[in-house]
GROMACS .gro file of C-alpha atoms in nm:
model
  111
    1UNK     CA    1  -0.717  -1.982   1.255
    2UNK     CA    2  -0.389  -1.813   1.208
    3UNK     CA    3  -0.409  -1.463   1.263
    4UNK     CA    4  -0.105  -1.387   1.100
    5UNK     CA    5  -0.233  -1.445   0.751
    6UNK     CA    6  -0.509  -1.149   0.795
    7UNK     CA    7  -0.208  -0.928   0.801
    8UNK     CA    8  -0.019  -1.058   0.502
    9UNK     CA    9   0.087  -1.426   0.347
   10UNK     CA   10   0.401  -1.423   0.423
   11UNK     CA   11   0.472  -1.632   0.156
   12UNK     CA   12   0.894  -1.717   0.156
   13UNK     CA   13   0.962  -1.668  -0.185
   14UNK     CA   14   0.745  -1.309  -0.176
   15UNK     CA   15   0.952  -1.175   0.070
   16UNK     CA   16   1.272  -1.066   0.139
   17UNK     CA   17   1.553  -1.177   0.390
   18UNK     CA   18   1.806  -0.963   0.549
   19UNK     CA   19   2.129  -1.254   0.683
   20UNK     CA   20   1.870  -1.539   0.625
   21UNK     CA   21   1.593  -1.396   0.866
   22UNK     CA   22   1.265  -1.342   0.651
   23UNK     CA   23   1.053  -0.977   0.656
   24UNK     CA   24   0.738  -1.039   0.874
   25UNK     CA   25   0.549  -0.919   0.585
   26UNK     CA   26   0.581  -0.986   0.197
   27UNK     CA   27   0.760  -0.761  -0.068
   28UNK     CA   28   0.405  -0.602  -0.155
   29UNK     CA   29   0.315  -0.532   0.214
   30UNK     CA   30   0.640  -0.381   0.297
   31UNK     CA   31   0.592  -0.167  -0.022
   32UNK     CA   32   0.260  -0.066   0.136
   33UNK     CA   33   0.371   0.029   0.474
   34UNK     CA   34   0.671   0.181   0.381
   35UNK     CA   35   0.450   0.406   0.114
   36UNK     CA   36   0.194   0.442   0.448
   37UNK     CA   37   0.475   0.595   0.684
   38UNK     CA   38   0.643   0.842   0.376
   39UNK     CA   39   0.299   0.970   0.328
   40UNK     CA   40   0.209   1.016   0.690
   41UNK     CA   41   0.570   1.188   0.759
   42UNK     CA   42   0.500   1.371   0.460
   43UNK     CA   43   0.181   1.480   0.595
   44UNK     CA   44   0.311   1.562   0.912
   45UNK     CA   45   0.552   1.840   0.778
   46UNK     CA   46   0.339   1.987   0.481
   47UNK     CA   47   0.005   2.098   0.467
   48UNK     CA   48  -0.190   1.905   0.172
   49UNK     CA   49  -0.533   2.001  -0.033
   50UNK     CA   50  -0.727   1.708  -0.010
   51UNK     CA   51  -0.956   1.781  -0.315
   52UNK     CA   52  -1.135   1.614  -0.539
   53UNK     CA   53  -0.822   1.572  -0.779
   54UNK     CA   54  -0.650   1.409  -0.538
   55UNK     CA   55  -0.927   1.113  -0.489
   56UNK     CA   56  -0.876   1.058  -0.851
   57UNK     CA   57  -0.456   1.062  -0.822
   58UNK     CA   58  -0.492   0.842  -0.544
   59UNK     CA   59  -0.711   0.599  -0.729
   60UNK     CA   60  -0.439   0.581  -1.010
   61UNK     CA   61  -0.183   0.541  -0.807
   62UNK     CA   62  -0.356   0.188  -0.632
   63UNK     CA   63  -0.388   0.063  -0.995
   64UNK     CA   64  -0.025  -0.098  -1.053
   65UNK     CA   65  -0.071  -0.251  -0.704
   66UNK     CA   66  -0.434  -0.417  -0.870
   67UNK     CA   67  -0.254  -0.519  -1.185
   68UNK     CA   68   0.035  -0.658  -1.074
   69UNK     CA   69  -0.128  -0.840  -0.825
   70UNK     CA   70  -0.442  -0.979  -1.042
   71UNK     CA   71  -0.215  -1.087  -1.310
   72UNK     CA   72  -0.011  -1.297  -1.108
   73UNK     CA   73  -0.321  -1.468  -0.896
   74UNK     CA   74  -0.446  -1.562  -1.204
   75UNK     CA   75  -0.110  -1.684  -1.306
   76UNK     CA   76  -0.082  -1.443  -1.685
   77UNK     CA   77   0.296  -1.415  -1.555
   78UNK     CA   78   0.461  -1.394  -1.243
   79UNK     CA   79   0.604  -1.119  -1.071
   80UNK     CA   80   0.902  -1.032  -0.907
   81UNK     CA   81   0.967  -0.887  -0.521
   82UNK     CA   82   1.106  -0.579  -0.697
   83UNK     CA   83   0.815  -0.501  -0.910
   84UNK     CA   84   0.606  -0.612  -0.555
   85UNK     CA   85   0.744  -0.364  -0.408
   86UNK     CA   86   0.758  -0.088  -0.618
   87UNK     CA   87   0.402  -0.149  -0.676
   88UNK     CA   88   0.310  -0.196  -0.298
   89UNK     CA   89   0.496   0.148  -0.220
   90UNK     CA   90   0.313   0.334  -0.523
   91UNK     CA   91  -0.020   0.174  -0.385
   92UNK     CA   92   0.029   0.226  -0.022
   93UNK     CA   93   0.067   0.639  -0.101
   94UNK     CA   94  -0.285   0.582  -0.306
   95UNK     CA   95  -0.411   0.396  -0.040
   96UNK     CA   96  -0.314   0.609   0.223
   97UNK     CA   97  -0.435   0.919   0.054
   98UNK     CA   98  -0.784   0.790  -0.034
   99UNK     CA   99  -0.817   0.706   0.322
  100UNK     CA  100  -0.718   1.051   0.432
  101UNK     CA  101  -0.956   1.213   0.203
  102UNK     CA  102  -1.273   1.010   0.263
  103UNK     CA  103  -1.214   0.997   0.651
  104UNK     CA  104  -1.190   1.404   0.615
  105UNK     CA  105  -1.500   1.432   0.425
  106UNK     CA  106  -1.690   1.177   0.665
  107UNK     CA  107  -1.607   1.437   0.913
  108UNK     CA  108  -1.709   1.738   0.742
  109UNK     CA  109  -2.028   1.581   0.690
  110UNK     CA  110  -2.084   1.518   1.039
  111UNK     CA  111  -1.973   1.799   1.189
   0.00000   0.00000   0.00000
């Protein structure tokens, strides 16, 4: 089994190069762990109010990720590794924000 692909496809023409040596993650992942580290810097400096609101912003914000990714994998058009992106950074933020919230209230339930 090759680990690798658990972490992302790495699919050539998804991904970008920098002097001919490929990313060692797609467009969309790199959109999603860039998003991940801006948030958590973010985070890091300013105090955020992870309410209720928020869930729902961070759900909206994972959406373009879902459609541009479902509409290509069942082939309605094709995208591009700048929309990928784009749409992997605006997801990872969601992503990373839902996360955030539901491991806080996890812990305000236990504790």
């Amino acid at each position: 089994m090759n680990y690798k692909n658990l972490i992302c496809h790495r699919k050539p023409e998804r991904s970008f190069f920098i002097k001919g040596h490929q990313f060692p993650v797609c467009a969309r992942c790199t959109g999603f762990y860039t998003g991940l580290v801006i948030f958590l810097i973010y985070n890091y400096f300013y105090e955020i109010d992870y309410s209720p609101n928020l869930l729902i912003i961070s759900v909206i914000l994972m959406i373009p990720t879902a459609i541009d990714g479902f509409t290509q994998l069942f082939e309605f058009r094709e995208s591009n590794n700048a929309l990928r992106f784009i749409t992997g950074l605006i997801g990872g933020l969601g992503l990373i924000i839902f996360l955030k919230i539901v491991i806080k209230w996890i812990i305000e339930l236990i504790i």
